[in-house]
Every structure is written in C-alpha cells, then in structure tokens.
PDB file of N, CA and C in Angstrom:
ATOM      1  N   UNK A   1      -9.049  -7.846  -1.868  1.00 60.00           N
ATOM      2  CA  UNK A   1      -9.251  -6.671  -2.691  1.00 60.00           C
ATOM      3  C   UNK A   1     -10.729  -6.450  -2.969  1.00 60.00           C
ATOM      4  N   UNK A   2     -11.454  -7.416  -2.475  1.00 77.00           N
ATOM      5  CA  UNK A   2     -12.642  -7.164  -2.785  1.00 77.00           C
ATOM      6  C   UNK A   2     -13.379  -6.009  -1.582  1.00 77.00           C
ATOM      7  N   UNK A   3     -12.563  -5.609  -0.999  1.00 90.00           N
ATOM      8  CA  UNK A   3     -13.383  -4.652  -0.044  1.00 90.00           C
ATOM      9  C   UNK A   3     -13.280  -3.209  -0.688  1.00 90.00           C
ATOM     10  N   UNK A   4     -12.498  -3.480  -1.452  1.00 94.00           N
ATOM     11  CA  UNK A   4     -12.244  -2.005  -2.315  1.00 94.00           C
ATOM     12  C   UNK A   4     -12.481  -2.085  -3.835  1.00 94.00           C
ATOM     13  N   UNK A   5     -12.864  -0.333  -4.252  1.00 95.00           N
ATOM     14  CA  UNK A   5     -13.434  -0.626  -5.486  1.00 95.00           C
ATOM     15  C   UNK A   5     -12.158   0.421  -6.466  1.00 95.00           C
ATOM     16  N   UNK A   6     -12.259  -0.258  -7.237  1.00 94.00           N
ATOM     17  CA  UNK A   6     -10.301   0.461  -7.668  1.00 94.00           C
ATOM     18  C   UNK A   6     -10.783   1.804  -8.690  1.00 94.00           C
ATOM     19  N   UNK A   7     -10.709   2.548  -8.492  1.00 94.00           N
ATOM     20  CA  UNK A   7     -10.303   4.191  -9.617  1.00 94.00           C
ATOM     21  C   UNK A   7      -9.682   4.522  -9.939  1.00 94.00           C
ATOM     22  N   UNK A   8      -8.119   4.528 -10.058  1.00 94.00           N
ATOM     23  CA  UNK A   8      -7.189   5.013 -10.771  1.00 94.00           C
ATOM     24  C   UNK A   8      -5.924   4.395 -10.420  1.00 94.00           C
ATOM     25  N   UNK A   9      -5.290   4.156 -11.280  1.00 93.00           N
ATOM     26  CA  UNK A   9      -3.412   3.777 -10.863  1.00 93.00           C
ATOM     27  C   UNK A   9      -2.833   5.367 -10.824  1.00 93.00           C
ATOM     28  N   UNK A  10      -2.069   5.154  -9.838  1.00 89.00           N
ATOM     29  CA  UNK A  10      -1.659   6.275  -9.232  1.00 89.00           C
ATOM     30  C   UNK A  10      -0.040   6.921  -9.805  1.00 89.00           C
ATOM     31  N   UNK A  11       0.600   5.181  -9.713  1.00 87.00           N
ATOM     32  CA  UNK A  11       2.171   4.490 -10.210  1.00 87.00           C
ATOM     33  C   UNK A  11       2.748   3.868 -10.441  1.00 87.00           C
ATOM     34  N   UNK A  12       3.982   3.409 -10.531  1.00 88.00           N
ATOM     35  CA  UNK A  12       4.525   2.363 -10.966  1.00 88.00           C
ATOM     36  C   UNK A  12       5.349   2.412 -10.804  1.00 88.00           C
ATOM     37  N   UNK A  13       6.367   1.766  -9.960  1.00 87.00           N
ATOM     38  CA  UNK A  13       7.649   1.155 -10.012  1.00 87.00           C
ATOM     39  C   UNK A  13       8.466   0.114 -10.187  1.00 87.00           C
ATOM     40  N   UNK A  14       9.451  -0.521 -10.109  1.00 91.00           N
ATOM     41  CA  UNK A  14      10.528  -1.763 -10.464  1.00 91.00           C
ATOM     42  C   UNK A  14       9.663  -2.766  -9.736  1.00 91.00           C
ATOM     43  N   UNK A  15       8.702  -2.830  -8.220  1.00 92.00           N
ATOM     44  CA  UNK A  15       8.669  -3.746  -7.619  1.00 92.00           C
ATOM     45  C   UNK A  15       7.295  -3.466  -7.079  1.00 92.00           C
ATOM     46  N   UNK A  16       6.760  -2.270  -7.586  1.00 93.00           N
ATOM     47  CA  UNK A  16       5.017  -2.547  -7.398  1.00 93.00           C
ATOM     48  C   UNK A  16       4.221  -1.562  -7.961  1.00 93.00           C
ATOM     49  N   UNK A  17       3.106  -1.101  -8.058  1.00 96.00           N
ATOM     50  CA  UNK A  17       2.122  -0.414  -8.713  1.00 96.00           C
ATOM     51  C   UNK A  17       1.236   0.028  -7.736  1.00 96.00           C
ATOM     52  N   UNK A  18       0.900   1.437  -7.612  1.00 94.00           N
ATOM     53  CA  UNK A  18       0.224   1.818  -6.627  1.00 94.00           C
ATOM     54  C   UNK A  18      -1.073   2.444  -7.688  1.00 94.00           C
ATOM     55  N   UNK A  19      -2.535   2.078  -6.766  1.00 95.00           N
ATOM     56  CA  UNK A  19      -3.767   2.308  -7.128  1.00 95.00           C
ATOM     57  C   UNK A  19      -4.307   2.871  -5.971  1.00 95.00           C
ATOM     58  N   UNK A  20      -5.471   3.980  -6.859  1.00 96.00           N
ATOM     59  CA  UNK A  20      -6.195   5.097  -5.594  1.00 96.00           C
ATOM     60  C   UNK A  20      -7.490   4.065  -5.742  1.00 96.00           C
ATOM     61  N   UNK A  21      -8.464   3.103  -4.644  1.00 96.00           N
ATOM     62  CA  UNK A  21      -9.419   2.624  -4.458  1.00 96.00           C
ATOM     63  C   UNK A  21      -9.960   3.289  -3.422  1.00 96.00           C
ATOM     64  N   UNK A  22     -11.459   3.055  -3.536  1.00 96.00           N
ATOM     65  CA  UNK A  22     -12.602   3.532  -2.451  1.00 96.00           C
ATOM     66  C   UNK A  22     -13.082   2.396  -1.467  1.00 96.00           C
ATOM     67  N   UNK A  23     -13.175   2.742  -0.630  1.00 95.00           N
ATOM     68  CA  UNK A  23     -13.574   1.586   0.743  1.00 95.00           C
ATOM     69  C   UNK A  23     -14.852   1.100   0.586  1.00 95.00           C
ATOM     70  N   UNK A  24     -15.506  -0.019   0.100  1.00 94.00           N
ATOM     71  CA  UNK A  24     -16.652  -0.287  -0.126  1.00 94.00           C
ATOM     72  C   UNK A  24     -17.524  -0.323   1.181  1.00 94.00           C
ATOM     73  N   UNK A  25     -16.597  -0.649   2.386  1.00 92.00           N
ATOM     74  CA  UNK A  25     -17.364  -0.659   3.808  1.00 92.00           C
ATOM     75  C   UNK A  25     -17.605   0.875   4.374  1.00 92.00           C
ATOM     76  N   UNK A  26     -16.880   1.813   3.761  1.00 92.00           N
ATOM     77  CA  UNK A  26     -16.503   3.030   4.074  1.00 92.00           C
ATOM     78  C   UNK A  26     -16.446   4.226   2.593  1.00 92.00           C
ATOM     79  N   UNK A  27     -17.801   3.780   2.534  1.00 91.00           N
ATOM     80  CA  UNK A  27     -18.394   5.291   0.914  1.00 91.00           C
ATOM     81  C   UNK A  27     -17.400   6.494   1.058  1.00 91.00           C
ATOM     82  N   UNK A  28     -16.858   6.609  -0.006  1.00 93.00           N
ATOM     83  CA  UNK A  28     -16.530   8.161   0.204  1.00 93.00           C
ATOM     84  C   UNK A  28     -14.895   7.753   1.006  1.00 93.00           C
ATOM     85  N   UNK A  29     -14.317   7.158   1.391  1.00 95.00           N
ATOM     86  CA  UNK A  29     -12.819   6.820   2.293  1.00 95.00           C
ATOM     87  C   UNK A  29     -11.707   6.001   1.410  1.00 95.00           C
ATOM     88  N   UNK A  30     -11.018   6.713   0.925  1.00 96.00           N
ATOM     89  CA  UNK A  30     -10.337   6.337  -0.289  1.00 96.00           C
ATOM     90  C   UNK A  30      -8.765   5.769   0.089  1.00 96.00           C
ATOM     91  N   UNK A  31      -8.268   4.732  -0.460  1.00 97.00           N
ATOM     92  CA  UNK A  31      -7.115   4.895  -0.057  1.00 97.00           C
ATOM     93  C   UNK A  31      -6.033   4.422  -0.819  1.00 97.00           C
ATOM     94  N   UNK A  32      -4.743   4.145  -0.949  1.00 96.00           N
ATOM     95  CA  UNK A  32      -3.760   4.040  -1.700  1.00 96.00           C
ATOM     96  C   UNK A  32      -3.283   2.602  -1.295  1.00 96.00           C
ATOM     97  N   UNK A  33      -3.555   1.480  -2.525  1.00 96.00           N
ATOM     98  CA  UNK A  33      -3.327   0.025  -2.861  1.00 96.00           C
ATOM     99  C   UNK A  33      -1.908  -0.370  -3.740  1.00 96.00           C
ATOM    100  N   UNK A  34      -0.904  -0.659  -2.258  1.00 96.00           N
ATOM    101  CA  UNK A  34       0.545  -0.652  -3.420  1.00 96.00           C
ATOM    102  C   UNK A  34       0.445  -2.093  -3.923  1.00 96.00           C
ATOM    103  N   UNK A  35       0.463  -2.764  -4.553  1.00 96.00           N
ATOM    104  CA  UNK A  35       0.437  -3.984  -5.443  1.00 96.00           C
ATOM    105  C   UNK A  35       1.924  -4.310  -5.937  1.00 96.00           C
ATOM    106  N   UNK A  36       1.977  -5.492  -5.296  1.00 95.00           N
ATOM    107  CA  UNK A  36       3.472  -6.021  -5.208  1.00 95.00           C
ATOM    108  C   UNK A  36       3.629  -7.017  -6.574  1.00 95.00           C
ATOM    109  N   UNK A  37       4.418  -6.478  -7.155  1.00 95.00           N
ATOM    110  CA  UNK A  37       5.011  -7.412  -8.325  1.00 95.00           C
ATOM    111  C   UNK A  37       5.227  -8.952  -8.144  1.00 95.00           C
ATOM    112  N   UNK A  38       6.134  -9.124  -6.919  1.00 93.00           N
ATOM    113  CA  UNK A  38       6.948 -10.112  -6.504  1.00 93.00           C
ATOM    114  C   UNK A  38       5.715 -10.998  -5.849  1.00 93.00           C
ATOM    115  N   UNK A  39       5.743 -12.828  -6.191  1.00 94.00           N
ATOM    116  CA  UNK A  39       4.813 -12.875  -5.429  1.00 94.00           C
ATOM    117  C   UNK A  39       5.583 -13.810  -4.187  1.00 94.00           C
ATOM    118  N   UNK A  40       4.451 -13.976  -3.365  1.00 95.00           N
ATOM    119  CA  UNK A  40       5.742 -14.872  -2.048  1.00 95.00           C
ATOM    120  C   UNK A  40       4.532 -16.133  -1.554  1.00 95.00           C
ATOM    121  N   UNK A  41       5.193 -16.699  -1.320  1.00 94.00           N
ATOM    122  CA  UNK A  41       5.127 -18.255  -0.756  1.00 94.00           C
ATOM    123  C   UNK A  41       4.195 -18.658   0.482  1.00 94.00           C
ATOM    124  N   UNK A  42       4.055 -17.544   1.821  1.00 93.00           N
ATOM    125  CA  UNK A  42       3.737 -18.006   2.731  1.00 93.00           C
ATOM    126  C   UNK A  42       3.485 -16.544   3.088  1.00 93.00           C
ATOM    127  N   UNK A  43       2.776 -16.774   4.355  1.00 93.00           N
ATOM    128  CA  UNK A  43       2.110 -15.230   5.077  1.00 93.00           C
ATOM    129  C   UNK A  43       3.636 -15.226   6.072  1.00 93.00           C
ATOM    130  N   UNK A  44       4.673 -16.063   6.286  1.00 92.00           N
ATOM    131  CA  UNK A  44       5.756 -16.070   7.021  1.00 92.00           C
ATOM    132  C   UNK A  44       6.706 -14.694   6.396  1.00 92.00           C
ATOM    133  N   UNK A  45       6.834 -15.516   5.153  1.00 94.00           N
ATOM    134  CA  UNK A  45       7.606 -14.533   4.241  1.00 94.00           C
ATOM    135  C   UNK A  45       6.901 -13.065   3.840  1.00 94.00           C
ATOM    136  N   UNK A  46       5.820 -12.850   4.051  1.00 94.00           N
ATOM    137  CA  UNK A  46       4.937 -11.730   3.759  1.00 94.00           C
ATOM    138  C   UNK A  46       5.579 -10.739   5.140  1.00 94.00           C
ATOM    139  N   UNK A  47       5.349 -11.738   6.629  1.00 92.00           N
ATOM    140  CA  UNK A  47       5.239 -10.807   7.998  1.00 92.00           C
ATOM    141  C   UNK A  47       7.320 -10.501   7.886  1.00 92.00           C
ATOM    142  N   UNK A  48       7.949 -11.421   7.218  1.00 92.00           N
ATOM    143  CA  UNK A  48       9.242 -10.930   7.227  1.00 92.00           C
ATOM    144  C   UNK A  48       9.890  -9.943   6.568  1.00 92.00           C
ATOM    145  N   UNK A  49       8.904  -9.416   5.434  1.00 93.00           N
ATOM    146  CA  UNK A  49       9.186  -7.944   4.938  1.00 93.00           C
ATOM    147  C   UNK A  49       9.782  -7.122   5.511  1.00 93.00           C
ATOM    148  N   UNK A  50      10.965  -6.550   5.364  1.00 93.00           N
ATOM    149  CA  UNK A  50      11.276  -5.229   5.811  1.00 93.00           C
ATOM    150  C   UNK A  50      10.411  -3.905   6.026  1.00 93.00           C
ATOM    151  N   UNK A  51       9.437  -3.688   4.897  1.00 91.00           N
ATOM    152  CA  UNK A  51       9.130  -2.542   5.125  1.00 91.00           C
ATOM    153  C   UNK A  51       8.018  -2.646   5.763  1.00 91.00           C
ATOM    154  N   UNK A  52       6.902  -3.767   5.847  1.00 92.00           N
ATOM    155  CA  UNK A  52       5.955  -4.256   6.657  1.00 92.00           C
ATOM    156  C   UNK A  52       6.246  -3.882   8.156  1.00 92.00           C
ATOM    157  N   UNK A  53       7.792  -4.736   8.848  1.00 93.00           N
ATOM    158  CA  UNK A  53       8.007  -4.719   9.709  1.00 93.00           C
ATOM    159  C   UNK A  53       8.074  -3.523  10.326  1.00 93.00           C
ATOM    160  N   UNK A  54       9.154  -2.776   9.822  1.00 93.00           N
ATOM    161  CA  UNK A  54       9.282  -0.995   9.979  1.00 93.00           C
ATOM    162  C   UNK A  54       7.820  -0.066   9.765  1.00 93.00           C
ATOM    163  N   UNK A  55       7.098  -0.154   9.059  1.00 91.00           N
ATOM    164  CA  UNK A  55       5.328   0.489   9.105  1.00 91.00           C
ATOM    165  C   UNK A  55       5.147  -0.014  10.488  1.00 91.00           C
ATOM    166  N   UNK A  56       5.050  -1.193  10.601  1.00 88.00           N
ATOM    167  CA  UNK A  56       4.126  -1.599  11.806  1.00 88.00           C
ATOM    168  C   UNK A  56       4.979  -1.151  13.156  1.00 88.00           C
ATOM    169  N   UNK A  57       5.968  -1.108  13.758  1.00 89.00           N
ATOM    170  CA  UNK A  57       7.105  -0.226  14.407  1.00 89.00           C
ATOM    171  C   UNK A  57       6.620   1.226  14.229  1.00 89.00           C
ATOM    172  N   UNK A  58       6.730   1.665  13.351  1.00 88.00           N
ATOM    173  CA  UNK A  58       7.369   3.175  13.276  1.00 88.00           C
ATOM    174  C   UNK A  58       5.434   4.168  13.514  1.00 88.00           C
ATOM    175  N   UNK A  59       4.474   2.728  12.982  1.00 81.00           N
ATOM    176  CA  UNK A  59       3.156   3.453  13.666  1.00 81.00           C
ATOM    177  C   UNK A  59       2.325   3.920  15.059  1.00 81.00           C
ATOM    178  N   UNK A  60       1.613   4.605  15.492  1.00 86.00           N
ATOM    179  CA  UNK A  60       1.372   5.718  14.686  1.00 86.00           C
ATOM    180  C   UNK A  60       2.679   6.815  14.178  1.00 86.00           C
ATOM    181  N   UNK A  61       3.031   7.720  13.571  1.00 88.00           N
ATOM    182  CA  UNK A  61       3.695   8.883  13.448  1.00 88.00           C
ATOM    183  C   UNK A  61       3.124   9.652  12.625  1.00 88.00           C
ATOM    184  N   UNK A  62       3.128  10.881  12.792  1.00 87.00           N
ATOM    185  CA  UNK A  62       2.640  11.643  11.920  1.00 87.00           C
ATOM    186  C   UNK A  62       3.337  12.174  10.790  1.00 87.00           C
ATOM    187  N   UNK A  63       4.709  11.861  10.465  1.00 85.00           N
ATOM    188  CA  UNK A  63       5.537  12.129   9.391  1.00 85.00           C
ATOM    189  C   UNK A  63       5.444  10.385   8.224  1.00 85.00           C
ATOM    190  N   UNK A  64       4.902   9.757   9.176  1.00 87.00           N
ATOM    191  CA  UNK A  64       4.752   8.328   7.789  1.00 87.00           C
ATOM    192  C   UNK A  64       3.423   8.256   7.463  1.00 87.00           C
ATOM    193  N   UNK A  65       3.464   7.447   6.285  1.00 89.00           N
ATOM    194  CA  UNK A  65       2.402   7.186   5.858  1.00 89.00           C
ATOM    195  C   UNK A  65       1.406   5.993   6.979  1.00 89.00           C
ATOM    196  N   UNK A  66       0.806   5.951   6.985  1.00 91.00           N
ATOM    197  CA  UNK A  66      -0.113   4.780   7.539  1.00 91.00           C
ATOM    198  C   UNK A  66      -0.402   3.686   7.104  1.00 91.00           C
ATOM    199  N   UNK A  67      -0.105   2.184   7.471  1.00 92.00           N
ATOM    200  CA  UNK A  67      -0.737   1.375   6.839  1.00 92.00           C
ATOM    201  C   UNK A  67      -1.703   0.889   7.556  1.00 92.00           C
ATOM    202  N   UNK A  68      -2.767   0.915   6.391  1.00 93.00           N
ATOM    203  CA  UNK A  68      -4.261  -0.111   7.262  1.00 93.00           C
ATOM    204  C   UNK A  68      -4.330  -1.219   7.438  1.00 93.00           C
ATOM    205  N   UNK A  69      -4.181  -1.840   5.771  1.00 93.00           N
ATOM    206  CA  UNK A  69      -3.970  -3.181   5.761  1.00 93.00           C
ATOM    207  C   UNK A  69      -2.977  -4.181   5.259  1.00 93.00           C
ATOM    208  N   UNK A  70      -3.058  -5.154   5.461  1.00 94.00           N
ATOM    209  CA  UNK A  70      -2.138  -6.060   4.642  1.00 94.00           C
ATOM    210  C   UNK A  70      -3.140  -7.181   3.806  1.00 94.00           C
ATOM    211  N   UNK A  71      -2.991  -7.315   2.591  1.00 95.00           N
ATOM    212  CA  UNK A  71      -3.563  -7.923   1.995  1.00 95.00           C
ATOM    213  C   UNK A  71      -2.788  -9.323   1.488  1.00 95.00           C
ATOM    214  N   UNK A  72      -3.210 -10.244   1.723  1.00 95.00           N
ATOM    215  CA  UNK A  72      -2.225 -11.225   1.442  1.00 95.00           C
ATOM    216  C   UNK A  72      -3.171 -12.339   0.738  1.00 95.00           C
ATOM    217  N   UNK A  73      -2.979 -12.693  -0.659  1.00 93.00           N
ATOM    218  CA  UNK A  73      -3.793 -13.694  -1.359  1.00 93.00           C
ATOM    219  C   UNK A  73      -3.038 -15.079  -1.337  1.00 93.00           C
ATOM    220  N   UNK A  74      -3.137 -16.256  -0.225  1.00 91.00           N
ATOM    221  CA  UNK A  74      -2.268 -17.316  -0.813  1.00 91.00           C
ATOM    222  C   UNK A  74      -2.097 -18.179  -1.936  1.00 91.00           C
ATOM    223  N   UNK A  75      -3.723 -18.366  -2.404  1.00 92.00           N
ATOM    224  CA  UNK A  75      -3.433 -19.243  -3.623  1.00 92.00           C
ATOM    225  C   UNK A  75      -2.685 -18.418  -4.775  1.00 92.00           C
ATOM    226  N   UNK A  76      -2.716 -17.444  -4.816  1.00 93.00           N
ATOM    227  CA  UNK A  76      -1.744 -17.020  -5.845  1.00 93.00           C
ATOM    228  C   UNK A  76      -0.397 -16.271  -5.519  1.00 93.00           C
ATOM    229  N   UNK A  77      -0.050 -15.846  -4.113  1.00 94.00           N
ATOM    230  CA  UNK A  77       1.344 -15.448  -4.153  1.00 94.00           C
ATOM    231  C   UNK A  77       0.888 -13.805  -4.035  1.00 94.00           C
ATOM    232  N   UNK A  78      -0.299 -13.385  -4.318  1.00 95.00           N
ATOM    233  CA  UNK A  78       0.104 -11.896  -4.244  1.00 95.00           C
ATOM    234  C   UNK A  78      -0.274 -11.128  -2.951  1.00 95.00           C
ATOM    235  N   UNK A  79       0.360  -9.893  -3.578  1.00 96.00           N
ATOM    236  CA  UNK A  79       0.516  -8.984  -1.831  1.00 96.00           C
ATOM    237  C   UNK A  79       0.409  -7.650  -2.534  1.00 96.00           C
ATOM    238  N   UNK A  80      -1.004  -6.947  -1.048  1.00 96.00           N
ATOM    239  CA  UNK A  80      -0.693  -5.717  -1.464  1.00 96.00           C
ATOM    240  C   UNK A  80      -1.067  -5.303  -0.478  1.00 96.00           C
ATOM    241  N   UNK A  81      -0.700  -3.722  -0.022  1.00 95.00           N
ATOM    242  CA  UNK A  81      -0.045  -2.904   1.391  1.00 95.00           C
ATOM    243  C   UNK A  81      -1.883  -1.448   1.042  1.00 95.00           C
ATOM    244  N   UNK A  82      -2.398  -1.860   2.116  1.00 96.00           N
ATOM    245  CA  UNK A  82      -3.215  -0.724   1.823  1.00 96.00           C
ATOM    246  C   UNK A  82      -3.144   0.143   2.632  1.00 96.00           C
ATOM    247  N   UNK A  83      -2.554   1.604   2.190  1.00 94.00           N
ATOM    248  CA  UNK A  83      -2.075   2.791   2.609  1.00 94.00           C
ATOM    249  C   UNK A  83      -3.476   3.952   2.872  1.00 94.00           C
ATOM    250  N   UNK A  84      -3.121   5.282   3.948  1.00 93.00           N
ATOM    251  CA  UNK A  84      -3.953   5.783   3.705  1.00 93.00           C
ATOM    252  C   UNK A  84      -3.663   6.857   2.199  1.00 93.00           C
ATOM    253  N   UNK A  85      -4.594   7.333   1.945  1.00 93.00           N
ATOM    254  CA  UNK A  85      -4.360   8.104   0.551  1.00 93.00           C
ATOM    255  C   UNK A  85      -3.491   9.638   0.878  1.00 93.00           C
ATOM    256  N   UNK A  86      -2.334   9.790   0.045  1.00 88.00           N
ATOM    257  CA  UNK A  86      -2.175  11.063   0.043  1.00 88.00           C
ATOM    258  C   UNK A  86      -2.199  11.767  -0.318  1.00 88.00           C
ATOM    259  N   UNK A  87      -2.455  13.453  -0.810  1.00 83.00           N
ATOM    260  CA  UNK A  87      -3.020  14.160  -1.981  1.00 83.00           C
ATOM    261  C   UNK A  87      -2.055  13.954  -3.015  1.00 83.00           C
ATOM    262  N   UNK A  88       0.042  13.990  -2.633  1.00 79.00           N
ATOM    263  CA  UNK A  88       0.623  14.530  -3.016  1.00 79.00           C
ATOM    264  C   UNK A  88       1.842  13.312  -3.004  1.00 79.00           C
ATOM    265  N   UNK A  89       2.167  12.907  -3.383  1.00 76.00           N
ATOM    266  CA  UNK A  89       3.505  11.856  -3.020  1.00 76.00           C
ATOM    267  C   UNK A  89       5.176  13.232  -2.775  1.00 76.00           C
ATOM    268  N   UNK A  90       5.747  11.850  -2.369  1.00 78.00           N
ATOM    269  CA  UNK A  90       7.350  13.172  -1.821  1.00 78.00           C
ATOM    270  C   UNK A  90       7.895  13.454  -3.351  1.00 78.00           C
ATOM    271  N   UNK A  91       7.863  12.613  -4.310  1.00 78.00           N
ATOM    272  CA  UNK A  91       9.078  13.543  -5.183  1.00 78.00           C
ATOM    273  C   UNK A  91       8.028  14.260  -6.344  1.00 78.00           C
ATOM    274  N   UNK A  92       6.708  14.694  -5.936  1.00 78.00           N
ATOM    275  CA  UNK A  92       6.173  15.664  -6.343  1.00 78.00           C
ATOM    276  C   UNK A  92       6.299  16.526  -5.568  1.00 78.00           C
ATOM    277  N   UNK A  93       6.108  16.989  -4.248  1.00 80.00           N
ATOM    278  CA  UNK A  93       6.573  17.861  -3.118  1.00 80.00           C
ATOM    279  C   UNK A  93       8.248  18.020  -3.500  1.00 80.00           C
ATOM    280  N   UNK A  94       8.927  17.387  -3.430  1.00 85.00           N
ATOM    281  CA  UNK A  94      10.088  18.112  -3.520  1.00 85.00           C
ATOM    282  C   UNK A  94      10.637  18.767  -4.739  1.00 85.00           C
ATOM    283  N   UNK A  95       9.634  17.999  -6.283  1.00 81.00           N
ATOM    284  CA  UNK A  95       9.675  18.509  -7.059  1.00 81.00           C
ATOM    285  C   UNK A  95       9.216  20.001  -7.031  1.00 81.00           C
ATOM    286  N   UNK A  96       8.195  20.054  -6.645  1.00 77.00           N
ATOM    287  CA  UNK A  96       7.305  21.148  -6.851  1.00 77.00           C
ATOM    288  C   UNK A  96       8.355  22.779  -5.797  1.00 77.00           C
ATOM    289  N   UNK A  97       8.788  22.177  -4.735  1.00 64.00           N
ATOM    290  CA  UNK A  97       9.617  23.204  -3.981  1.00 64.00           C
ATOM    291  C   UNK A  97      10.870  23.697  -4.285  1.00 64.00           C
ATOM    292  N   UNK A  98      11.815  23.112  -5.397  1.00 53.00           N
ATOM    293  CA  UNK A  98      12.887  23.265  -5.580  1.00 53.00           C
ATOM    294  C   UNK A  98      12.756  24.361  -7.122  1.00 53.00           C
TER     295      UNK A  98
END
C-alpha cells in the first residue's frame, strides 16, 4: 500500500471497504483499493479466491472492471484488490436510471 497515497473511502460492505488512492509512481492515476476485512493465511489461499480467479480469466473485457493489482501483506493476513477507478459504481447507475 505504500505505492499509493489514499484520498477518500469510497464504501463499505459486510466483507470489505473500498478507497479512491493516487498512484505515487503514476501522479495524477487514481485508482480504487478494495480492502478485505477477512484476513488469510497464505498467498495459496489469497490465489484461491473466487473472485481473484474470475478477474484474472474474464481480463481484458470491456464490460468488467480491471484489476491491476493484488496486494497481499503476509505478516498480517491482509488483502487488498487494486481496481481501476470508476466515476460511477452499478447501483448508482441503476439507481440513477430507474
């Protein structure tokens, strides 16, 4: 996490917290840091994620989000998924259309 410099929490859900950070290698390139509640044991159990697995599969597409990175801290168990940023998340879009 140290490559990024954090500006705002974005959200929050049951099983992680998403933050808008700036790319310290990359001024100005912002992107979306989901921060996993749960912490896990091994980079084994990290690469066995479901949704890890399916991002890394289903990339490139232009209907998903992108993941850049995977952040994986062992001495403490935590994990977080660095996304590219989007202006708008879906259940504001679908909010906003209905």
């Amino acid at each position: 996490m140290h490559q990024y410099k954090l500006i705002s929490k974005k959200g929050e859900g049951t099983f992680s917290e998403v933050l808008k950070a700036e790319s310290l290698k990359k001024p100005g390139h912002y992107v979306a840091i989901k921060c996993m509640k749960t912490h896990f044991n091994s980079v084994e159990q990290v690469n066995q994620l479901r949704e890890i697995q399916a991002l890394k599969k289903l990339s490139p597409h232009p209907h998903i989000v992108k993941l850049l990175e995977v952040l994986y801290d062992e001495p403490t168990g935590r994990l977080a998924l660095v996304f590219e940023l989007m202006e708008i998340n879906l259940y504001e879009l679908i909010k906003g259309k209905l």
